[in-house]
Coordinates of C-alpha atoms in Angstrom, one line a residue:
X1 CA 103.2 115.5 122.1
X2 CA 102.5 115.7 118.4
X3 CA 99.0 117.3 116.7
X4 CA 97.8 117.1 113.6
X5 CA 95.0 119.3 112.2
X6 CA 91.8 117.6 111.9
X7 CA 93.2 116.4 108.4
X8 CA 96.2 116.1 109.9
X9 CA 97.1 117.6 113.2
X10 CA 97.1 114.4 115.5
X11 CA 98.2 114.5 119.2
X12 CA 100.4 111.2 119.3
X13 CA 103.3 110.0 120.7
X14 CA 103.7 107.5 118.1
X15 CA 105.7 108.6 115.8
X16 CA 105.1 107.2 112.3
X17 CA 106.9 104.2 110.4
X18 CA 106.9 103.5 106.7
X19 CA 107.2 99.8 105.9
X20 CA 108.3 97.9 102.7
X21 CA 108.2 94.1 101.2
X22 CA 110.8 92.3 103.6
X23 CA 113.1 89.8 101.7
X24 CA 110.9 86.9 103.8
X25 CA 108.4 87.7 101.7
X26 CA 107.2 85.3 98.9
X27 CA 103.7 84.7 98.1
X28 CA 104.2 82.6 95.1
X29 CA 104.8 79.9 97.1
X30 CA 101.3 79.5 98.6
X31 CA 101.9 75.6 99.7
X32 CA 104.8 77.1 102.1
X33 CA 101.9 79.3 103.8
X34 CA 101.0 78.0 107.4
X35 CA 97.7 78.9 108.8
X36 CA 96.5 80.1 112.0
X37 CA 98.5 81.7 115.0
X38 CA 98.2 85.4 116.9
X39 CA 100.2 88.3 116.1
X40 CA 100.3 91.1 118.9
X41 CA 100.8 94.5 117.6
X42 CA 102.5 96.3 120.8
X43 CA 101.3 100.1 120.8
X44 CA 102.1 102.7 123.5
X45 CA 98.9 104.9 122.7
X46 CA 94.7 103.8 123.6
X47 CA 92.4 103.5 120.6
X48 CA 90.2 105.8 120.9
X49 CA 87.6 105.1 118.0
X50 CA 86.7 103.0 115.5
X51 CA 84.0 104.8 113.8
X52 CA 85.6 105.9 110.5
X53 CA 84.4 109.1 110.2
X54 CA 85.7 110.7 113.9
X55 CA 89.4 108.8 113.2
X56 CA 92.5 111.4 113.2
X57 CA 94.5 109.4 115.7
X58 CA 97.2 107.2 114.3
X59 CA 96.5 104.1 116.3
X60 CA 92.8 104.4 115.7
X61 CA 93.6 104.4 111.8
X62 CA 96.4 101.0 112.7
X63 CA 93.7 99.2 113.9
X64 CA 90.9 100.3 111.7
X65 CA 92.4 98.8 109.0
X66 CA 91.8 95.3 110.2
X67 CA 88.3 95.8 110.1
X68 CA 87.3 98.1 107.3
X69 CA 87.9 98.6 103.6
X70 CA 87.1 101.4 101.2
X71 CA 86.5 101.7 97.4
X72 CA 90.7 101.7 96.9
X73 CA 93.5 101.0 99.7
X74 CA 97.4 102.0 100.0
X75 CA 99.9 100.6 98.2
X76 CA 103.4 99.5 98.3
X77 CA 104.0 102.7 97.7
X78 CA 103.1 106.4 98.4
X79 CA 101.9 107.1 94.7
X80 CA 99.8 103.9 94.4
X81 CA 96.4 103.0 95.4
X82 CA 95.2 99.4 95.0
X83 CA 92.1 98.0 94.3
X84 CA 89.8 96.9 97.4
X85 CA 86.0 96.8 97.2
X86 CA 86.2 98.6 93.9
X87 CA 87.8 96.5 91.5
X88 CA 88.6 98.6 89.1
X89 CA 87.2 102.3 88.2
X90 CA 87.3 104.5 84.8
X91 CA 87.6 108.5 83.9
X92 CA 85.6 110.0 81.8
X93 CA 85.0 113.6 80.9
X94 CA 88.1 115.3 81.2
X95 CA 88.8 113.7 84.5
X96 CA 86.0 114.7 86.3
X97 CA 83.9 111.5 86.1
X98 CA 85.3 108.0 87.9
X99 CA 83.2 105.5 87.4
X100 CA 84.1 102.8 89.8
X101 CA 83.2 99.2 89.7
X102 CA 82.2 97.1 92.6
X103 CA 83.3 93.5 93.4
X104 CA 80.4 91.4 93.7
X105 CA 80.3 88.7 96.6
X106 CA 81.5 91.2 99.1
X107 CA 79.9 90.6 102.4
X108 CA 80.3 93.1 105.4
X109 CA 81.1 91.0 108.5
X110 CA 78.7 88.9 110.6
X111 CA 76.8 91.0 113.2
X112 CA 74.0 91.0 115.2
X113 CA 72.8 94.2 113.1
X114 CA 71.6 91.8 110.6
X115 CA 69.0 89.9 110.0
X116 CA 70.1 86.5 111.7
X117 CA 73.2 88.1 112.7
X118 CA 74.7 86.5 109.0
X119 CA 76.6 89.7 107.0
X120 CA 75.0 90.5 103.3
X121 CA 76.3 91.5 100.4
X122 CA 77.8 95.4 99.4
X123 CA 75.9 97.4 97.0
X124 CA 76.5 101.0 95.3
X125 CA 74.1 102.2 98.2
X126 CA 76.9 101.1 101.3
X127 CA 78.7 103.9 99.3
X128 CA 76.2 106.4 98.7
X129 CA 75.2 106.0 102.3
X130 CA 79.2 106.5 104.1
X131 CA 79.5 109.8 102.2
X132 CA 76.2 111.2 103.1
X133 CA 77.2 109.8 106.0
X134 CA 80.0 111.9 106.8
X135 CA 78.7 114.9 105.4
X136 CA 76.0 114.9 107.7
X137 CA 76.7 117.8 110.2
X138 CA 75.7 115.7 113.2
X139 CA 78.8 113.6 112.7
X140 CA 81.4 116.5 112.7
X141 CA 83.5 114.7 110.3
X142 CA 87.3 115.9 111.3
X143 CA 88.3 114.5 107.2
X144 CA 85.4 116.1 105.4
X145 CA 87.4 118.6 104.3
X146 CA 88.7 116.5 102.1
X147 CA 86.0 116.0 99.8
X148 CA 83.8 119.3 100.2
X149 CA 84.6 121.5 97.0
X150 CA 85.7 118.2 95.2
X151 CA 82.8 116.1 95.2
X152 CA 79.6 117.9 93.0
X153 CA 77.0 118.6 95.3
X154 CA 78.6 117.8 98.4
X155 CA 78.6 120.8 100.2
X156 CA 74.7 121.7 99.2
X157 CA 73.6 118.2 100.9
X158 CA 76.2 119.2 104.0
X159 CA 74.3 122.6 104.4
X160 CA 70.3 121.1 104.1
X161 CA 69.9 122.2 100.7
X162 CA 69.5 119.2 98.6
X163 CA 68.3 115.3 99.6
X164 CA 70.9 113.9 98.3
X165 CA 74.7 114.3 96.9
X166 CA 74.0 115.2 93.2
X167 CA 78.0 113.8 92.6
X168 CA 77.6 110.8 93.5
X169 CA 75.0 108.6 91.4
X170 CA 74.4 105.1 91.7
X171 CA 74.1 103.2 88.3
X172 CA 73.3 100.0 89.6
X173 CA 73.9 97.3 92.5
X174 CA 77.8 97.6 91.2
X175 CA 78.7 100.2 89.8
X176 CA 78.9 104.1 91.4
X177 CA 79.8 106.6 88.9
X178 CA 81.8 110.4 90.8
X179 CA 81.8 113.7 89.8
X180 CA 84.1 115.9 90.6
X181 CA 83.9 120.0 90.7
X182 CA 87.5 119.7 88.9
X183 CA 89.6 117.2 87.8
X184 CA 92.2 117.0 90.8
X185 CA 94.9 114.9 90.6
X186 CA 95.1 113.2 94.0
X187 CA 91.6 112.6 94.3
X188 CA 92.1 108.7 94.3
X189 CA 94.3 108.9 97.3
X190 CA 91.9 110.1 99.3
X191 CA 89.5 107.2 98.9
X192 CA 91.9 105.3 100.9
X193 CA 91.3 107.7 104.1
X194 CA 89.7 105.8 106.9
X195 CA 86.6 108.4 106.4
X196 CA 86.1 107.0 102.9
X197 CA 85.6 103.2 104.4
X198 CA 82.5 101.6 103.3
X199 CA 80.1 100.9 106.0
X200 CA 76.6 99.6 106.5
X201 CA 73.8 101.6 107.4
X202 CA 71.8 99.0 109.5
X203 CA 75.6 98.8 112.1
X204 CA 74.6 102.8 112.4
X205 CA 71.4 102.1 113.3
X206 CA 72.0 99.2 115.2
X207 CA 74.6 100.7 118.2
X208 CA 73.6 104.3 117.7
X209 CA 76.1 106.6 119.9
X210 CA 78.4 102.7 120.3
X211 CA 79.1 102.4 116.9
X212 CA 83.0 103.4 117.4
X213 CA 83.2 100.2 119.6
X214 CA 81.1 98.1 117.4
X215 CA 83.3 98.1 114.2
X216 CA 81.0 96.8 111.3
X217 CA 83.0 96.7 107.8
X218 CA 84.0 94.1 105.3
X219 CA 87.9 93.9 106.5
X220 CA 90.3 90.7 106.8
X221 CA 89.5 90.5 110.6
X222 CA 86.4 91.6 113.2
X223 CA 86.7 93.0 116.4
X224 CA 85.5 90.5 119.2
X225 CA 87.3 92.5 122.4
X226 CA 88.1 95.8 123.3
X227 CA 89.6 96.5 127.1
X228 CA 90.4 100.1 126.8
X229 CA 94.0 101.2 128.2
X230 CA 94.8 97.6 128.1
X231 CA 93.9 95.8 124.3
X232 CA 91.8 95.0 121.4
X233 CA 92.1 91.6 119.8
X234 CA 90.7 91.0 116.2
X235 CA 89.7 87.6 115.0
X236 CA 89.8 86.0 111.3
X237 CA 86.9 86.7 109.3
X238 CA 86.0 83.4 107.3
X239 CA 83.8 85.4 104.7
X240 CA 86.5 87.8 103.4
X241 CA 86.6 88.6 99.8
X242 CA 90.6 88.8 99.1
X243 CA 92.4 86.6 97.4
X244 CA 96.2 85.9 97.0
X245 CA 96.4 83.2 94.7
X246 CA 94.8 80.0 93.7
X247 CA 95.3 77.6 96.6
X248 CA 95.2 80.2 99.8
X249 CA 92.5 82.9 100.6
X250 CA 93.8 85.8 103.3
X251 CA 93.9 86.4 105.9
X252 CA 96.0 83.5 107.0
X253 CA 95.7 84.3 110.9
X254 CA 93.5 83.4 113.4
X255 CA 93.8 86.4 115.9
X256 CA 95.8 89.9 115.7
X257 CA 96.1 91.9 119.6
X258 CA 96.9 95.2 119.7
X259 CA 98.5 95.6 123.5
X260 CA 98.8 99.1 124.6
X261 CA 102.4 99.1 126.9
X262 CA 102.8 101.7 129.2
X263 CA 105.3 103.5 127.6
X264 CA 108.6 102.2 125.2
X265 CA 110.7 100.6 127.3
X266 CA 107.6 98.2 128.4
X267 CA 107.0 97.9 124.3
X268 CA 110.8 95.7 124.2
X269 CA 110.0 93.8 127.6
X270 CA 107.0 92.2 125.7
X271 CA 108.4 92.2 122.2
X272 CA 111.3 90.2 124.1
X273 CA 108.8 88.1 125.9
X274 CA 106.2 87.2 123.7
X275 CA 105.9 84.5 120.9
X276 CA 105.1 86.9 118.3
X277 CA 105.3 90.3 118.6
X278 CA 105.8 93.1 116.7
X279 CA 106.5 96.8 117.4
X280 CA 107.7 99.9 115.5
X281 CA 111.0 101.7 116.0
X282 CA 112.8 104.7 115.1
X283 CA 116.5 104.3 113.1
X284 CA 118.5 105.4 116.4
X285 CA 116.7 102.2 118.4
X286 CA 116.8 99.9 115.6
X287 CA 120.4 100.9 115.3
X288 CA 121.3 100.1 119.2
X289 CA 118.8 96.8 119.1
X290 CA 120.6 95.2 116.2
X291 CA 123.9 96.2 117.7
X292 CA 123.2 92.7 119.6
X293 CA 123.9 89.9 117.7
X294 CA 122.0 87.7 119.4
X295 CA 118.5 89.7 119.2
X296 CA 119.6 90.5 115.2
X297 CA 119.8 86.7 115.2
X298 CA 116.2 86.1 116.6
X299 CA 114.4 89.5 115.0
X300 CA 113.7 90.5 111.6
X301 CA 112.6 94.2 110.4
X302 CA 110.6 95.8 107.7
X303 CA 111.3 99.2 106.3
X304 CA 112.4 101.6 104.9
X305 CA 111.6 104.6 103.5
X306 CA 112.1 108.3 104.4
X307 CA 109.9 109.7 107.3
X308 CA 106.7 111.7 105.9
X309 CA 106.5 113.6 109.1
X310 CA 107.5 117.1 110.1
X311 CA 108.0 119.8 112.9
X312 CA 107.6 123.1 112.3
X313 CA 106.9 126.8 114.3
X314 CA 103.7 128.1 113.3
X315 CA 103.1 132.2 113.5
X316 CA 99.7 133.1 114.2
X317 CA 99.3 135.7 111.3
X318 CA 95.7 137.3 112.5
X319 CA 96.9 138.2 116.3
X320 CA 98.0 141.9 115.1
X321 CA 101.7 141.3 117.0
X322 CA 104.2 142.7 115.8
X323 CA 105.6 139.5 114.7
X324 CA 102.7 138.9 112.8
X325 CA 102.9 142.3 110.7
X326 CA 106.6 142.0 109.8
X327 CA 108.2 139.7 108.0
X328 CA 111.7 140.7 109.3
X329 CA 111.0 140.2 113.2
X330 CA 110.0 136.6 112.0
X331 CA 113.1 136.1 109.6
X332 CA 115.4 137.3 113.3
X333 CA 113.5 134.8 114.7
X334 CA 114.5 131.9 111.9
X335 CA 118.2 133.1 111.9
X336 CA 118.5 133.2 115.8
X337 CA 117.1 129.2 116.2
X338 CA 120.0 127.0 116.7
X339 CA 119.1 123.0 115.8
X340 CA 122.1 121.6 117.5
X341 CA 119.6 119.5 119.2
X342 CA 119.2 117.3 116.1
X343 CA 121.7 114.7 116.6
X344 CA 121.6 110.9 115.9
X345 CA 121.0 110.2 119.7
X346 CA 117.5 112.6 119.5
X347 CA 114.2 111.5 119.0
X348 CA 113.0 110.3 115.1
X349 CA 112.3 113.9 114.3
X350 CA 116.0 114.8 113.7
X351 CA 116.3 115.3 110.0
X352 CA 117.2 119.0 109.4
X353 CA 115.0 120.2 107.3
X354 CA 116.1 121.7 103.5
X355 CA 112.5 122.8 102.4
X356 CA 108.4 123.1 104.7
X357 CA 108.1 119.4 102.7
X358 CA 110.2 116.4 103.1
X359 CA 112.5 115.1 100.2
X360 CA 110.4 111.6 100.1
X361 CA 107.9 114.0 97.7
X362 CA 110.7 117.2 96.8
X363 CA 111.9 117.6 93.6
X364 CA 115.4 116.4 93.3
X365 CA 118.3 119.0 93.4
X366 CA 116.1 121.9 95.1
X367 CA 117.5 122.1 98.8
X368 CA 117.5 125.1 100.9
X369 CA 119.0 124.3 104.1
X370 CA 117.7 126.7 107.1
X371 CA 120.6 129.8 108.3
X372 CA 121.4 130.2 111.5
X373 CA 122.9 133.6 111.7
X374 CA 122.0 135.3 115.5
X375 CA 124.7 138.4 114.8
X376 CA 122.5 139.0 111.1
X377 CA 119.5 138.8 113.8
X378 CA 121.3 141.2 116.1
X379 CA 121.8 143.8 113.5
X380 CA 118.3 143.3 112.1
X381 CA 116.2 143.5 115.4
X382 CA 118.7 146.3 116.4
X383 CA 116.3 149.0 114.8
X384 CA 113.6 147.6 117.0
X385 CA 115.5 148.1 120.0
X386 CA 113.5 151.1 121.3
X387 CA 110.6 148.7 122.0
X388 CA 110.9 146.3 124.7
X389 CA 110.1 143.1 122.1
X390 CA 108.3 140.1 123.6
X391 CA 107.2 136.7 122.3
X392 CA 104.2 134.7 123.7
X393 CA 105.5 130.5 122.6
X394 CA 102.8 128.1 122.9
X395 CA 104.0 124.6 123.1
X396 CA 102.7 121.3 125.2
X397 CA 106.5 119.7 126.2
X398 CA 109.4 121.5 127.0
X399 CA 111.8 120.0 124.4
X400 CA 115.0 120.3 123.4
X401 CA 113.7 122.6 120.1
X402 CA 111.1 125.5 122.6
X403 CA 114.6 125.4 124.3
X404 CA 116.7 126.3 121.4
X405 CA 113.9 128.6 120.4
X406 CA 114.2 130.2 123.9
X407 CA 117.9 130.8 124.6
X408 CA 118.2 132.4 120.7
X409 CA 115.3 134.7 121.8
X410 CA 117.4 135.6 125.2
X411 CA 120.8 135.9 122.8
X412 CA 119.0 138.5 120.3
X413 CA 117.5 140.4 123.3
X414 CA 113.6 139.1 122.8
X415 CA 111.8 138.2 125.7
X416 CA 109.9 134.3 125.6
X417 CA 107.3 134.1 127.3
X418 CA 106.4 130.2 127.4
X419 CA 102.7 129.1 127.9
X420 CA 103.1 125.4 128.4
X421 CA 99.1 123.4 127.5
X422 CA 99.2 119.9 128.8
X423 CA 96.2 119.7 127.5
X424 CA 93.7 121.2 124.9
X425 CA 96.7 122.3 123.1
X426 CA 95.3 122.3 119.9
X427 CA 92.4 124.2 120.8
X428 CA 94.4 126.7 123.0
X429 CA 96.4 127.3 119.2
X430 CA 93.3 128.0 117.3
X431 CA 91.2 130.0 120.5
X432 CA 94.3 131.9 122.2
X433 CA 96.5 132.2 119.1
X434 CA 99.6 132.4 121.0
X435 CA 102.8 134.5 118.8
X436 CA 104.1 131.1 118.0
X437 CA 103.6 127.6 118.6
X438 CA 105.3 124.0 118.0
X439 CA 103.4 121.3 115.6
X440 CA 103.8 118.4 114.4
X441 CA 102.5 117.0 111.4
X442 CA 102.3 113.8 109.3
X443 CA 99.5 113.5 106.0
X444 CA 96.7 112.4 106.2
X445 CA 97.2 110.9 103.0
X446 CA 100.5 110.8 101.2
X447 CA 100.6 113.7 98.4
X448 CA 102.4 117.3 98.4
X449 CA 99.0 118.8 98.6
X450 CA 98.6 117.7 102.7
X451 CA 101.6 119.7 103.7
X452 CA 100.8 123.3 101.5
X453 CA 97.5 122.8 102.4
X454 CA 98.8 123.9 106.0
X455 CA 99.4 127.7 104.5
X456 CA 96.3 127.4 102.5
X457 CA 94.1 130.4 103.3
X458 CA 90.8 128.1 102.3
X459 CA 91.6 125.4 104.5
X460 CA 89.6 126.3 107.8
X461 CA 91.2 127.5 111.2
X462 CA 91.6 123.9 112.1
X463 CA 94.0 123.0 109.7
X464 CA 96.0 126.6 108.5
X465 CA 96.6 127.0 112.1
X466 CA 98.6 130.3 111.2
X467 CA 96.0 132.0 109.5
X468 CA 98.5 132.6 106.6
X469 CA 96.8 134.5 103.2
X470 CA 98.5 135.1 100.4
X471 CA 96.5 135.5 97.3
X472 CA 99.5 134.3 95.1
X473 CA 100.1 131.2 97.5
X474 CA 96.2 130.7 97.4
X475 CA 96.6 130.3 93.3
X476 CA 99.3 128.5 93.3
X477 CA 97.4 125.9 95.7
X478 CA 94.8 126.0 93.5
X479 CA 96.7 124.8 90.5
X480 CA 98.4 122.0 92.6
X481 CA 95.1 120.1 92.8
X482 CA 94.6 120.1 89.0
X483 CA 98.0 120.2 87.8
X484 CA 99.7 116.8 86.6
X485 CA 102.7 118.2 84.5
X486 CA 103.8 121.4 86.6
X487 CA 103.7 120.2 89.6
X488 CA 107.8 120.3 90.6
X489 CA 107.6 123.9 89.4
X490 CA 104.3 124.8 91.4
X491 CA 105.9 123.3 94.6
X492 CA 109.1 125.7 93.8
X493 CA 107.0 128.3 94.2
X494 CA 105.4 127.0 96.9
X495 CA 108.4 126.8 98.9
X496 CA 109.7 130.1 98.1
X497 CA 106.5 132.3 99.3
X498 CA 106.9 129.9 102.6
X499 CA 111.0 130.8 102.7
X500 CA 109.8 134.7 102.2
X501 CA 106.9 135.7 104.4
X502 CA 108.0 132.7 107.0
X503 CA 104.8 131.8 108.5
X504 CA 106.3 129.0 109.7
X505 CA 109.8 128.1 110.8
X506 CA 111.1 124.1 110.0
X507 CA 112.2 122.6 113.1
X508 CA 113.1 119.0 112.0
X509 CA 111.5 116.0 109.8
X510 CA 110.9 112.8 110.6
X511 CA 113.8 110.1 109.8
X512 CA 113.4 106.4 108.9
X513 CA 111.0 104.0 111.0
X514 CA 111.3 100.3 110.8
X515 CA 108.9 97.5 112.3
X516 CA 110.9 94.7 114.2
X517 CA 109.3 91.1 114.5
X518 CA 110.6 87.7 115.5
X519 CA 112.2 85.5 112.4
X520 CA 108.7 83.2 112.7
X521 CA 106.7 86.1 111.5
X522 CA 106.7 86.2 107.6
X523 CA 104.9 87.9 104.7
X524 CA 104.8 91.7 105.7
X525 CA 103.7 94.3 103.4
X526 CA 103.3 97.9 103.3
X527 CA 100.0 99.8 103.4
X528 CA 101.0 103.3 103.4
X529 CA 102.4 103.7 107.1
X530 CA 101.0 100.0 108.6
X531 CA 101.6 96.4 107.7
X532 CA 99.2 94.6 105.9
X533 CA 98.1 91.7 108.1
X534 CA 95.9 90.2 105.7
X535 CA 99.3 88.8 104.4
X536 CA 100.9 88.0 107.7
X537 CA 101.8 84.4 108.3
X538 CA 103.6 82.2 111.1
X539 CA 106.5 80.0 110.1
X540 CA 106.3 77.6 113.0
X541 CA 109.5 75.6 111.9
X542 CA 111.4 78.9 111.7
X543 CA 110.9 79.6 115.7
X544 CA 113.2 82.5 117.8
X545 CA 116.6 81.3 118.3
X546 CA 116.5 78.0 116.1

């Protein structure tokens, strides 16, 4: 099972997909647009929430999308954002002022939190309100990290000390200006987190503790039923805002489902079965479904980009093991770990890894493809041999990669010790601090800062899981927040303080996802990891096997 810290560390199954404009789509020809329809996305894994500030799961954040917007959105791409209630938004000072700009005639959904149950309009306060909203302690904001040390004034009001967050100042009904403690460079991106969704105080107030099940936002769609374990269906909402062109306002559905299958295999019974459905794959299943030319025939897919996922071993750098003191025992660990286990036929996390970050953000040309080397390890641990050397592995699956961590341990004469967590594996990592455990991780948002942040010693517990410090690594963080022109050189470095002390050890990243549909569905686009289905349409003369 996958983790993510609580910017990141997620326990999923579902592994992500990265989606891009298919060659159906063309939205310049808005008379060719046909209205109405259901789409059902087909997910293996409940929803948990949908209160914006407690999302870290992945199909929580799928589905929130439907419902809520924030100031910016995703783009087509992983270094743009778009425009969403903001319309546009201006820096000032150096960077450290964003003045953003509100669309007028947004109107959050219709609920029975409002007066007559008819939605109103969203001012600079709706904004004011979401932040202080997730600064509040009561609400143990998993994402908050994200914004406290960015944000002027943010951590004061977090702590008691001040009424208000003296960063963010409202100018009027439309326009909210931000200042920021520095001028850091991916500060936009993180607008487009589900924790930075706008919503309205009076829904708060409204459900109380039932919020997360009564979505209130100014999104494309509105919740109207949620089964848990079985689905959630989302219906058109007639008051949205967006635009695609003159003739044809979005969304151009009626109804999207999410159905929660039982596991994969029940995910292509349905996708077979139903009208329109619409799953997500990894390259070694889109590779075996396409094989058939009669489901190629009747199936269309979106892609495709490199995975932003990885897998890594983690050290736990304050348990005063021997492993944690010296650098060498953990480099006779890296050189004794075999990944012969990543072959085509594995799971999507079979990329081997040349560097802690994936190439979708790397530098081009800088590779440094792991060594395996057990008779190097041998020799090494060799002078260690008068100490019987064991290694405590925390891990929640026995996979192919703890195995291939085990037998190298057996070959070089280390002794594993495997503590298998079923459950409460994340906080088992952070409470027991086993020698080493497996993680998986995919961003939070999509920027090189998410990934060092991992050995950052300023992150928190929760997301440097190993406890790593390294004053040099610490500075060079630091400048990676702030630094536009350096940034390739700052990531070098980066990379070769991780490759020295090894706090970590790369197991795999993830490889390319795809989203597979029937030919009738048309007009997918990518927002960040999800399709947009604000844009999603049903060509009803262009049915399955016609």
């Amino acid at each position: 099972m996958t983790i993510q810290h609580k910017n990141i560390f997620l326990i999923i199954s579902l592994l992500i997909f990265i989606i891009s404009c298919s060659s159906n789509n063309d939205h310049n020809r808005y008379n060719t647009i046909a209205e109405g329809g259901k789409v059902t996305a087909l997910i293996t894994d409940p929803v948990e929430t949908l209160d914006p500030a407690k999302i870290i799961f992945l199909t929580d954040w799928y589905s929130s999308l439907l419902v809520f917007e924030g100031l910016v959105g995703y783009g087509d791409n992983l270094e743009n954002v778009t425009p969403l209630i903001a319309e546009r938004w201006e820096f000032s000072e150096g960077n450290t002022k964003i003045k953003f700009f509100i669309r007028k005639h947004i109107y959050f959904q219709d609920d029975a939190c409002f007066k007559n149950g008819k939605g109103r309009e969203v001012t600079a306060e709706d904004v004011l309100y979401s932040f202080k909203r997730i600064a509040n302690p009561a609400i143990q904001c998993p994402n908050l990290y994200l914004f406290l040390g960015k944000i002027e004034g943010l951590e004061e009001y977090k702590n008691g000390n001040a009424s208000t967050i003296k960063g963010i100042r409202i100018i009027n009904d439309y326009t909210i200006e931000f200042t920021l403690t520095k001028p850091f460079v991916s500060f936009i991106k993180t607008l487009a987190v589900p924790a930075a969704y706008i919503i309205p105080k009076e829904a708060v107030d409204y459900y109380g503790d039932n919020f997360y099940k009564h979505p209130v936002g100014t999104g494309a769609f509105r919740l109207s039923l949620w089964e848990p374990t079985k689905k959630l269906v989302f219906t058109k909402n007639n008051s949205y805002w967006g635009k695609a062109g003159k003739e044809r306002k979005p969304p151009y559905l009626d109804e999207v489902e999410f159905k929660i299958c039982k596991n994969i295999s029940s995910q292509y019974a349905e996708l077979i079965n139903s009208e329109n459905g619409i799953i997500r794959v990894s390259k070694n299943r889109f590779q075996r479904l396409f094989k058939n030319k009669n489901f190629a025939k009747n199936f269309n897919t979106v892609s495709i980009g490199k995975g932003l996922g990885i897998r890594f071993w983690g050290f736990s750098m304050d348990n005063n093991s021997a492993f944690a003191k010296n650098k060498n025992l953990r480099r006779v660990i890296a050189l004794s770990y075999n990944r012969n286990f990543l072959t085509e036929d594995s799971l999507n996390f079979n990329v081997l890894p040349e560097n802690f970050m994936p190439d979708v953000f790397f530098p081009e040309g800088i590779k440094f493809k792991p060594v395996y080397n057990p008779e190097l390890a041998k020799k090494i641990i060799s002078s260690y041999m008068n100490k019987k050397l064991k290694l405590n592995i925390g891990t929640n699956i026995i996979s192919p990669d703890v195995i291939s961590l085990r037998d190298g341990l057996i070959q070089i004469g280390i002794e594993p010790e495997i503590n298998m967590m079923k459950s409460g594996y994340y906080n088992y990592i952070i409470n027991e601090r086993p020698d080493i455990f497996r993680v998986s991780m995919i961003p939070t948002y999509p920027d090189p800062q998410e990934y060092y942040s991992l050995c950052y010693s300023k992150s928190g517990r929760d997301i440097n899981l190993m406890q790593f410090n390294n004053v040099q690594y610490d500075s060079l963080y630091d400048e990676l927040l702030v630094e536009r022109e350096k940034r390739d050189e700052i990531i070098n470095k980066l990379e070769e303080i991780i490759r020295t002390e090894l706090p970590v050890i790369n197991v795999s990243h993830e490889n390319v996802n795809y989203f597979v549909f029937p030919v009738s569905i048309k007009g997918v686009r990518q927002n960040y990891i999800f399709p947009d289905f604000r844009f999603i349409y049903i060509d009803k003369h262009h049915e399955k096997g016609s």
